[in-house]
């Protein structure tokens, strides 16, 4: 453009040396921080704008009416300018625009205007060669002619536009309209490509093109249009469109799998899949088949034969109206679709299962964009809001139940869209490649259409891109970062060469604007680029080519030069910019040789096998079972109408007669004890009101424990079945208190809130229901009595009067005087008249699912305390406490105690009773006293037993644990003062309420487990003589691995469900999940996480806390591993260890990985010799208080009940797919012989 101006302007007869007026606006450089901000206009007053618009039209009319150029015309122009309030750049641009409109109209000119126009046109004759070489610049010549006319008739207008004396020789005034216009050198340098064949052509017209996208490798362009076709084009053919000698295929494939207009089409981030959404409410997923395509076109179609073999993989049904837009996360883990049904649907990027439906918008959702750091995505809707959703990428085996707490609403933004029009077809927004900004389409700034720039973290923004006359429908950031300096000549330094981004905007005004963040004005504005609205924009991966689609059917490619948008910096700079937001894009390093590739394949094959099995189960292909190693395998026979098909039949004959039957390959399934009952329920006959007999329908939910419907998730309710979901969960929304009871309270929870009204004598059912409906009007809630027969209207009840019945307790217990000086004071139970406790035959509560009732022998212990009536008349002469144990109603033994009983407990090994005076008694199962009375310092308040262990907590806060088999104690009495935070509460100016105990229990090793009202869970370590905090609120609000709906080891059964098996493999199973569930319930019930939750949300977006969420999540897993090792929870230890190893691999923490592998290796490959073994045994004898395998440094080949080799092998396979860590993991894999194993023996994690 600069060369064009230097050629044209010397041809114009102009006066030189004209001085600008004193009130000239002075422009300055705009800093990078305010690069997006609109320059302040000297005419912010609306009235002045209107007067300037009228004056511009009057000045152009005066030029048309003038017979000749001279003082008379100058005087007329000056008077009109004076009436408008004086000269301004705004007035000058309006005069130029009005003059351009006159010249485009082609009306005949007269007088001074004709003379000036002819002279300007003569100056353009010198550029005929340029115009022939650059036909795309033809539209600019109209502006040049208009400038030439103004130079002759009104030079002040040209100077106010920014052309200073000398014009093309000295250049325009910096920051002026002239500078911005002349900066559009792209019209001379940018390559404009519009191939004739690049369209969705029909018989009579070209179809509207609604969407386009470029593949991650930059080799394919996909377009979607109103003809229902998805077409894939070669980008190489587009670049070579002007070359007539180019003969390679142009269209690679075309697919027609929709029955309507296709609104959106997008490649996945990996390029493996392609998704399209249409107004037929269906989303189609395509993949490329490596096999060669058909050489012939589809019958009845004039389409060219396909070059690539793209096939449809899935049809996703989840919307109730048109699918308007869709997008993939940057790691392709999820696909999100939005539509006119106001829904946002999240699909798994691995199995394409629907993970969650977000119903938060109040109107049509027309656009979305993903955060390149993979932390958020944003949706734009006609409810004039943009909603920011926070998510954690799900794993390959994740299902909807695993993602219940994922995809949480982070922020709703409405300020820039309060008055935005509802006439746009799309609201396609875009996220900047550095993750700092969102460009939101269809925003408004006062009465002007704009593009709002929203800042990350604070989710606000006062920056707007202004210049479009009508609403903007689509924005697109270039995927690369750019700099003005050439990195090839000078090493890139962000301090001396700041980076910038490039953004393109388009919409209903058929104009395209391109902005760079270091300029306050657009790099270019292309008017009338298309005949109809521009529908979509897509950049190529190198960030230099922009694809534009329009509703007039055109597809245009604009190729930018380096001199216009800058030099692209390396992708490492993108990674550095995203790293501060916690973007984890590790694991794609260089392979450490062939051994690394083999290890990577072994690591991935188990994971993919689990995914394939999961997809098969979701599609109903076959039953999925697991082998002993946890490997998902397909059953040999497919289920056909409920029966197993042993083999495929052809003409009634089996293919392979030697194929073994399923019953020979697999053990016979265990009969369901509820099957007979279920069959009876299915054939239950009921009699209707008219006397007809009908078979009562059986609800699916009542058909036993297993549903007959296709599962949406592979359940993990049975032991060691299915793949574990070890993916982190989203942070809970703890900003509001939680009420765990349904509407109607406890009665509704127990009896249901859908109960039918009970029949009332003399009143028909419909009359009773009408009474309830009338009482429910205006939002009132009728009061009903929930009786055993149904719901009855409540009746007035006379208030009780006179003497009231005696409650179940007799009196408060007499407390010990030492409680007056004790810092810990626990409430003492009241004396009850009758204490009864029953047990199963084994002393443990029976299994509800066990149908063998003969094994559940009822054993009951009963303690009857004396009443306050004296038998001799003296206050101290009362009856003794009677203790009776019965079995099947027959007495086993009876004993008497001199003091009233407070607490009773027992199991198959012993019975125990705690009395009012602080003494504890114990008997054998047949009534022999085990030990003398144990005298406590105060009254017992908790008495629990587990196997041979007995726990007693006194009112003074001391915990006693005894081994009733060996009559010993594993540790001295321990105080509850540390975990009750006594020091903090007792040292304050005024006494405050400390947390209370909500539960106390023992595990099968005699470890004390305590839960408190503040949600924290503790266990006492007898080897270290200290309390250890296993669960707390901090992990709940900060860790991604917290799961409030179920434990992350949900398939592990508790110890009580394992019968008499109390080996080390079952010790404490379920204690850690139990404590974490208790923390969740206590916190939600009291709403105590409000402050901490707000703090965490603020920290996530602050500088210096980029790794906060990741750090807390890793620390939470380390806390779980330490707790499982201390408690001896074998199964939980393995699950948490593998979760920890997987997270370390994702984060790429090499030092922790190396330390973990060394800790697992231990001394299993060291030959100690006889002397070394003797020292090891002697050292082991000194550790009598802790099991040998309960710490990382033990010298055995076991760790928490697992062989070290097995654990090390599993961790090595998990880490094997992370190439950055293969230099560490490959040597361990070689020692373990992982690569030499057969494929079928590969371990699956």
PDB file of C-alpha atoms in Angstrom, residues 710-886:
ATOM      1  CA  UNK A 710     -28.028 -51.782  29.831  1.00  0.00           C
ATOM      2  CA  UNK A 711     -25.603 -50.367  32.329  1.00  0.00           C
ATOM      3  CA  UNK A 712     -24.288 -46.875  31.932  1.00  0.00           C
ATOM      4  CA  UNK A 713     -21.232 -47.850  33.956  1.00  0.00           C
ATOM      5  CA  UNK A 714     -19.452 -51.059  34.876  1.00  0.00           C
ATOM      6  CA  UNK A 715     -20.413 -51.293  38.527  1.00  0.00           C
ATOM      7  CA  UNK A 716     -17.713 -52.097  41.073  1.00  0.00           C
ATOM      8  CA  UNK A 717     -19.970 -53.408  43.829  1.00  0.00           C
ATOM      9  CA  UNK A 718     -18.541 -56.926  43.829  1.00  0.00           C
ATOM     10  CA  UNK A 719     -15.061 -57.714  44.958  1.00  0.00           C
ATOM     11  CA  UNK A 720     -12.174 -57.291  42.506  1.00  0.00           C
ATOM     12  CA  UNK A 721     -14.341 -56.744  39.398  1.00  0.00           C
ATOM     13  CA  UNK A 722     -14.058 -53.998  36.821  1.00  0.00           C
ATOM     14  CA  UNK A 723     -11.429 -51.350  36.362  1.00  0.00           C
ATOM     15  CA  UNK A 724     -11.029 -48.848  39.153  1.00  0.00           C
ATOM     16  CA  UNK A 725     -11.701 -45.215  38.487  1.00  0.00           C
ATOM     17  CA  UNK A 726      -8.486 -43.600  39.645  1.00  0.00           C
ATOM     18  CA  UNK A 727      -9.116 -40.268  37.979  1.00  0.00           C
ATOM     19  CA  UNK A 728      -9.352 -37.205  40.186  1.00  0.00           C
ATOM     20  CA  UNK A 729     -12.742 -35.831  41.060  1.00  0.00           C
ATOM     21  CA  UNK A 730     -13.743 -32.191  40.769  1.00  0.00           C
ATOM     22  CA  UNK A 731     -13.698 -29.920  43.819  1.00  0.00           C
ATOM     23  CA  UNK A 732     -17.050 -29.990  45.591  1.00  0.00           C
ATOM     24  CA  UNK A 733     -19.199 -26.903  45.637  1.00  0.00           C
ATOM     25  CA  UNK A 734     -19.275 -26.315  49.387  1.00  0.00           C
ATOM     26  CA  UNK A 735     -20.576 -22.768  49.314  1.00  0.00           C
ATOM     27  CA  UNK A 736     -24.008 -23.794  50.655  1.00  0.00           C
ATOM     28  CA  UNK A 737     -25.100 -25.970  53.600  1.00  0.00           C
ATOM     29  CA  UNK A 738     -26.304 -29.405  52.654  1.00  0.00           C
ATOM     30  CA  UNK A 739     -29.373 -31.186  53.954  1.00  0.00           C
ATOM     31  CA  UNK A 740     -29.039 -34.893  53.469  1.00  0.00           C
ATOM     32  CA  UNK A 741     -32.726 -35.660  54.140  1.00  0.00           C
ATOM     33  CA  UNK A 742     -35.348 -35.476  51.369  1.00  0.00           C
ATOM     34  CA  UNK A 743     -38.437 -33.333  51.512  1.00  0.00           C
ATOM     35  CA  UNK A 744     -40.646 -34.790  54.191  1.00  0.00           C
ATOM     36  CA  UNK A 745     -37.827 -35.567  56.599  1.00  0.00           C
ATOM     37  CA  UNK A 746     -36.862 -38.943  58.013  1.00  0.00           C
ATOM     38  CA  UNK A 747     -40.293 -40.451  57.393  1.00  0.00           C
ATOM     39  CA  UNK A 748     -40.013 -39.780  53.668  1.00  0.00           C
ATOM     40  CA  UNK A 749     -36.525 -41.260  53.688  1.00  0.00           C
ATOM     41  CA  UNK A 750     -37.762 -44.483  55.287  1.00  0.00           C
ATOM     42  CA  UNK A 751     -41.260 -44.839  53.831  1.00  0.00           C
ATOM     43  CA  UNK A 752     -40.975 -42.758  50.641  1.00  0.00           C
ATOM     44  CA  UNK A 753     -42.711 -39.550  49.622  1.00  0.00           C
ATOM     45  CA  UNK A 754     -44.840 -41.100  46.875  1.00  0.00           C
ATOM     46  CA  UNK A 755     -47.191 -42.966  49.198  1.00  0.00           C
ATOM     47  CA  UNK A 756     -50.847 -43.309  48.330  1.00  0.00           C
ATOM     48  CA  UNK A 757     -53.488 -41.766  50.558  1.00  0.00           C
ATOM     49  CA  UNK A 758     -55.088 -44.189  52.971  1.00  0.00           C
ATOM     50  CA  UNK A 759     -58.751 -45.078  52.614  1.00  0.00           C
ATOM     51  CA  UNK A 760     -61.076 -43.297  55.038  1.00  0.00           C
ATOM     52  CA  UNK A 761     -64.330 -44.970  55.992  1.00  0.00           C
ATOM     53  CA  UNK A 762     -67.335 -43.341  54.370  1.00  0.00           C
ATOM     54  CA  UNK A 763     -65.183 -41.173  52.124  1.00  0.00           C
ATOM     55  CA  UNK A 764     -64.229 -42.026  48.570  1.00  0.00           C
ATOM     56  CA  UNK A 765     -60.594 -41.928  47.581  1.00  0.00           C
ATOM     57  CA  UNK A 766     -61.020 -39.091  45.119  1.00  0.00           C
ATOM     58  CA  UNK A 767     -62.641 -36.903  47.791  1.00  0.00           C
ATOM     59  CA  UNK A 768     -59.644 -37.377  50.061  1.00  0.00           C
ATOM     60  CA  UNK A 769     -57.275 -36.495  47.245  1.00  0.00           C
ATOM     61  CA  UNK A 770     -59.340 -33.421  46.360  1.00  0.00           C
ATOM     62  CA  UNK A 771     -59.006 -32.239  49.949  1.00  0.00           C
ATOM     63  CA  UNK A 772     -55.260 -32.600  49.687  1.00  0.00           C
ATOM     64  CA  UNK A 773     -55.170 -30.724  46.351  1.00  0.00           C
ATOM     65  CA  UNK A 774     -57.244 -27.866  47.775  1.00  0.00           C
ATOM     66  CA  UNK A 775     -54.957 -27.679  50.808  1.00  0.00           C
ATOM     67  CA  UNK A 776     -51.901 -27.610  48.509  1.00  0.00           C
ATOM     68  CA  UNK A 777     -52.999 -24.530  46.592  1.00  0.00           C
ATOM     69  CA  UNK A 778     -50.957 -21.313  46.735  1.00  0.00           C
ATOM     70  CA  UNK A 779     -47.843 -23.220  47.693  1.00  0.00           C
ATOM     71  CA  UNK A 780     -49.197 -24.512  51.016  1.00  0.00           C
ATOM     72  CA  UNK A 781     -48.024 -27.908  52.259  1.00  0.00           C
ATOM     73  CA  UNK A 782     -50.806 -30.057  53.752  1.00  0.00           C
ATOM     74  CA  UNK A 783     -50.075 -31.762  57.057  1.00  0.00           C
ATOM     75  CA  UNK A 784     -50.427 -35.529  56.709  1.00  0.00           C
ATOM     76  CA  UNK A 785     -49.889 -38.421  59.062  1.00  0.00           C
ATOM     77  CA  UNK A 786     -47.609 -41.075  57.580  1.00  0.00           C
ATOM     78  CA  UNK A 787     -49.275 -44.215  58.922  1.00  0.00           C
ATOM     79  CA  UNK A 788     -48.564 -47.829  58.107  1.00  0.00           C
ATOM     80  CA  UNK A 789     -51.662 -47.949  55.890  1.00  0.00           C
ATOM     81  CA  UNK A 790     -50.803 -44.807  53.953  1.00  0.00           C
ATOM     82  CA  UNK A 791     -51.210 -41.037  54.234  1.00  0.00           C
ATOM     83  CA  UNK A 792     -54.031 -39.622  56.359  1.00  0.00           C
ATOM     84  CA  UNK A 793     -55.028 -35.982  56.938  1.00  0.00           C
ATOM     85  CA  UNK A 794     -53.676 -34.898  60.301  1.00  0.00           C
ATOM     86  CA  UNK A 795     -56.095 -34.631  63.213  1.00  0.00           C
ATOM     87  CA  UNK A 796     -56.100 -32.268  66.141  1.00  0.00           C
ATOM     88  CA  UNK A 797     -54.552 -33.909  69.193  1.00  0.00           C
ATOM     89  CA  UNK A 798     -55.226 -32.753  72.738  1.00  0.00           C
ATOM     90  CA  UNK A 799     -52.112 -31.548  74.528  1.00  0.00           C
ATOM     91  CA  UNK A 800     -50.900 -34.030  77.158  1.00  0.00           C
ATOM     92  CA  UNK A 801     -51.817 -33.207  80.744  1.00  0.00           C
ATOM     93  CA  UNK A 802     -51.257 -34.755  84.139  1.00  0.00           C
ATOM     94  CA  UNK A 803     -48.491 -37.146  85.140  1.00  0.00           C
ATOM     95  CA  UNK A 804     -46.241 -38.154  82.244  1.00  0.00           C
ATOM     96  CA  UNK A 805     -44.836 -41.676  81.805  1.00  0.00           C
ATOM     97  CA  UNK A 806     -41.331 -42.329  83.015  1.00  0.00           C
ATOM     98  CA  UNK A 807     -38.704 -42.116  80.240  1.00  0.00           C
ATOM     99  CA  UNK A 808     -36.552 -45.096  79.350  1.00  0.00           C
ATOM    100  CA  UNK A 809     -33.646 -43.872  81.494  1.00  0.00           C
ATOM    101  CA  UNK A 810     -33.893 -43.779  85.287  1.00  0.00           C
ATOM    102  CA  UNK A 811     -31.480 -41.051  86.314  1.00  0.00           C
ATOM    103  CA  UNK A 812     -28.196 -39.397  85.414  1.00  0.00           C
ATOM    104  CA  UNK A 813     -25.065 -41.279  86.369  1.00  0.00           C
ATOM    105  CA  UNK A 814     -23.000 -40.141  89.347  1.00  0.00           C
ATOM    106  CA  UNK A 815     -19.898 -38.473  87.913  1.00  0.00           C
ATOM    107  CA  UNK A 816     -16.417 -38.726  89.353  1.00  0.00           C
ATOM    108  CA  UNK A 817     -15.155 -35.582  91.137  1.00  0.00           C
ATOM    109  CA  UNK A 818     -11.919 -35.621  89.141  1.00  0.00           C
ATOM    110  CA  UNK A 819     -13.874 -34.372  86.093  1.00  0.00           C
ATOM    111  CA  UNK A 820     -13.993 -30.913  87.712  1.00  0.00           C
ATOM    112  CA  UNK A 821     -10.252 -30.459  87.110  1.00  0.00           C
ATOM    113  CA  UNK A 822      -9.993 -32.434  83.856  1.00  0.00           C
ATOM    114  CA  UNK A 823      -9.461 -30.488  80.654  1.00  0.00           C
ATOM    115  CA  UNK A 824     -11.419 -33.156  78.742  1.00  0.00           C
ATOM    116  CA  UNK A 825     -14.991 -33.724  79.894  1.00  0.00           C
ATOM    117  CA  UNK A 826     -17.114 -36.114  77.891  1.00  0.00           C
ATOM    118  CA  UNK A 827     -20.824 -36.632  78.497  1.00  0.00           C
ATOM    119  CA  UNK A 828     -21.621 -39.671  80.665  1.00  0.00           C
ATOM    120  CA  UNK A 829     -24.529 -41.920  79.546  1.00  0.00           C
ATOM    121  CA  UNK A 830     -27.637 -41.925  81.708  1.00  0.00           C
ATOM    122  CA  UNK A 831     -28.703 -44.963  83.711  1.00  0.00           C
ATOM    123  CA  UNK A 832     -31.220 -46.938  81.668  1.00  0.00           C
ATOM    124  CA  UNK A 833     -33.567 -49.431  83.202  1.00  0.00           C
ATOM    125  CA  UNK A 834     -33.075 -52.048  80.531  1.00  0.00           C
ATOM    126  CA  UNK A 835     -30.104 -52.570  78.187  1.00  0.00           C
ATOM    127  CA  UNK A 836     -30.392 -55.234  75.477  1.00  0.00           C
ATOM    128  CA  UNK A 837     -27.926 -56.051  72.701  1.00  0.00           C
ATOM    129  CA  UNK A 838     -28.141 -58.956  70.257  1.00  0.00           C
ATOM    130  CA  UNK A 839     -25.583 -60.558  67.952  1.00  0.00           C
ATOM    131  CA  UNK A 840     -25.388 -63.199  65.250  1.00  0.00           C
ATOM    132  CA  UNK A 841     -24.001 -66.645  65.810  1.00  0.00           C
ATOM    133  CA  UNK A 842     -20.435 -65.491  65.186  1.00  0.00           C
ATOM    134  CA  UNK A 843     -20.760 -62.387  67.284  1.00  0.00           C
ATOM    135  CA  UNK A 844     -20.859 -60.195  64.180  1.00  0.00           C
ATOM    136  CA  UNK A 845     -23.927 -58.706  62.529  1.00  0.00           C
ATOM    137  CA  UNK A 846     -25.252 -61.124  59.946  1.00  0.00           C
ATOM    138  CA  UNK A 847     -25.052 -60.557  56.226  1.00  0.00           C
ATOM    139  CA  UNK A 848     -28.371 -59.370  54.877  1.00  0.00           C
ATOM    140  CA  UNK A 849     -27.723 -61.065  51.563  1.00  0.00           C
ATOM    141  CA  UNK A 850     -27.157 -64.482  53.146  1.00  0.00           C
ATOM    142  CA  UNK A 851     -30.227 -66.605  52.597  1.00  0.00           C
ATOM    143  CA  UNK A 852     -29.139 -69.404  54.972  1.00  0.00           C
ATOM    144  CA  UNK A 853     -31.048 -68.366  58.090  1.00  0.00           C
ATOM    145  CA  UNK A 854     -30.008 -71.472  60.028  1.00  0.00           C
ATOM    146  CA  UNK A 855     -26.515 -70.101  60.565  1.00  0.00           C
ATOM    147  CA  UNK A 856     -27.769 -66.881  62.173  1.00  0.00           C
ATOM    148  CA  UNK A 857     -28.193 -68.053  65.767  1.00  0.00           C
ATOM    149  CA  UNK A 858     -29.610 -65.249  67.898  1.00  0.00           C
ATOM    150  CA  UNK A 859     -27.515 -64.465  70.976  1.00  0.00           C
ATOM    151  CA  UNK A 860     -28.662 -61.706  73.299  1.00  0.00           C
ATOM    152  CA  UNK A 861     -27.195 -60.064  76.412  1.00  0.00           C
ATOM    153  CA  UNK A 862     -29.521 -58.213  78.757  1.00  0.00           C
ATOM    154  CA  UNK A 863     -28.709 -55.948  81.730  1.00  0.00           C
ATOM    155  CA  UNK A 864     -31.524 -54.869  84.066  1.00  0.00           C
ATOM    156  CA  UNK A 865     -30.623 -51.991  86.390  1.00  0.00           C
ATOM    157  CA  UNK A 866     -32.405 -51.550  89.736  1.00  0.00           C
ATOM    158  CA  UNK A 867     -35.087 -48.873  90.073  1.00  0.00           C
ATOM    159  CA  UNK A 868     -34.825 -46.056  92.616  1.00  0.00           C
ATOM    160  CA  UNK A 869     -37.096 -47.932  95.056  1.00  0.00           C
ATOM    161  CA  UNK A 870     -35.156 -49.324  98.024  1.00  0.00           C
ATOM    162  CA  UNK A 871     -35.883 -52.882  99.131  1.00  0.00           C
ATOM    163  CA  UNK A 872     -35.152 -52.158 102.857  1.00  0.00           C
ATOM    164  CA  UNK A 873     -36.219 -48.563 103.152  1.00  0.00           C
ATOM    165  CA  UNK A 874     -32.667 -47.233 103.119  1.00  0.00           C
ATOM    166  CA  UNK A 875     -31.408 -45.257 100.137  1.00  0.00           C
ATOM    167  CA  UNK A 876     -28.349 -47.434  99.544  1.00  0.00           C
ATOM    168  CA  UNK A 877     -30.107 -50.749  99.824  1.00  0.00           C
ATOM    169  CA  UNK A 878     -31.128 -51.424  96.210  1.00  0.00           C
ATOM    170  CA  UNK A 879     -31.343 -54.471  94.008  1.00  0.00           C
ATOM    171  CA  UNK A 880     -28.166 -55.515  92.135  1.00  0.00           C
ATOM    172  CA  UNK A 881     -27.878 -55.269  88.352  1.00  0.00           C
ATOM    173  CA  UNK A 882     -28.951 -58.552  86.713  1.00  0.00           C
ATOM    174  CA  UNK A 883     -26.935 -59.704  83.674  1.00  0.00           C
ATOM    175  CA  UNK A 884     -28.491 -62.434  81.511  1.00  0.00           C
ATOM    176  CA  UNK A 885     -27.206 -64.027  78.295  1.00  0.00           C
ATOM    177  CA  UNK A 886     -29.615 -66.108  76.232  1.00  0.00           C
TER     178      UNK A 886
END
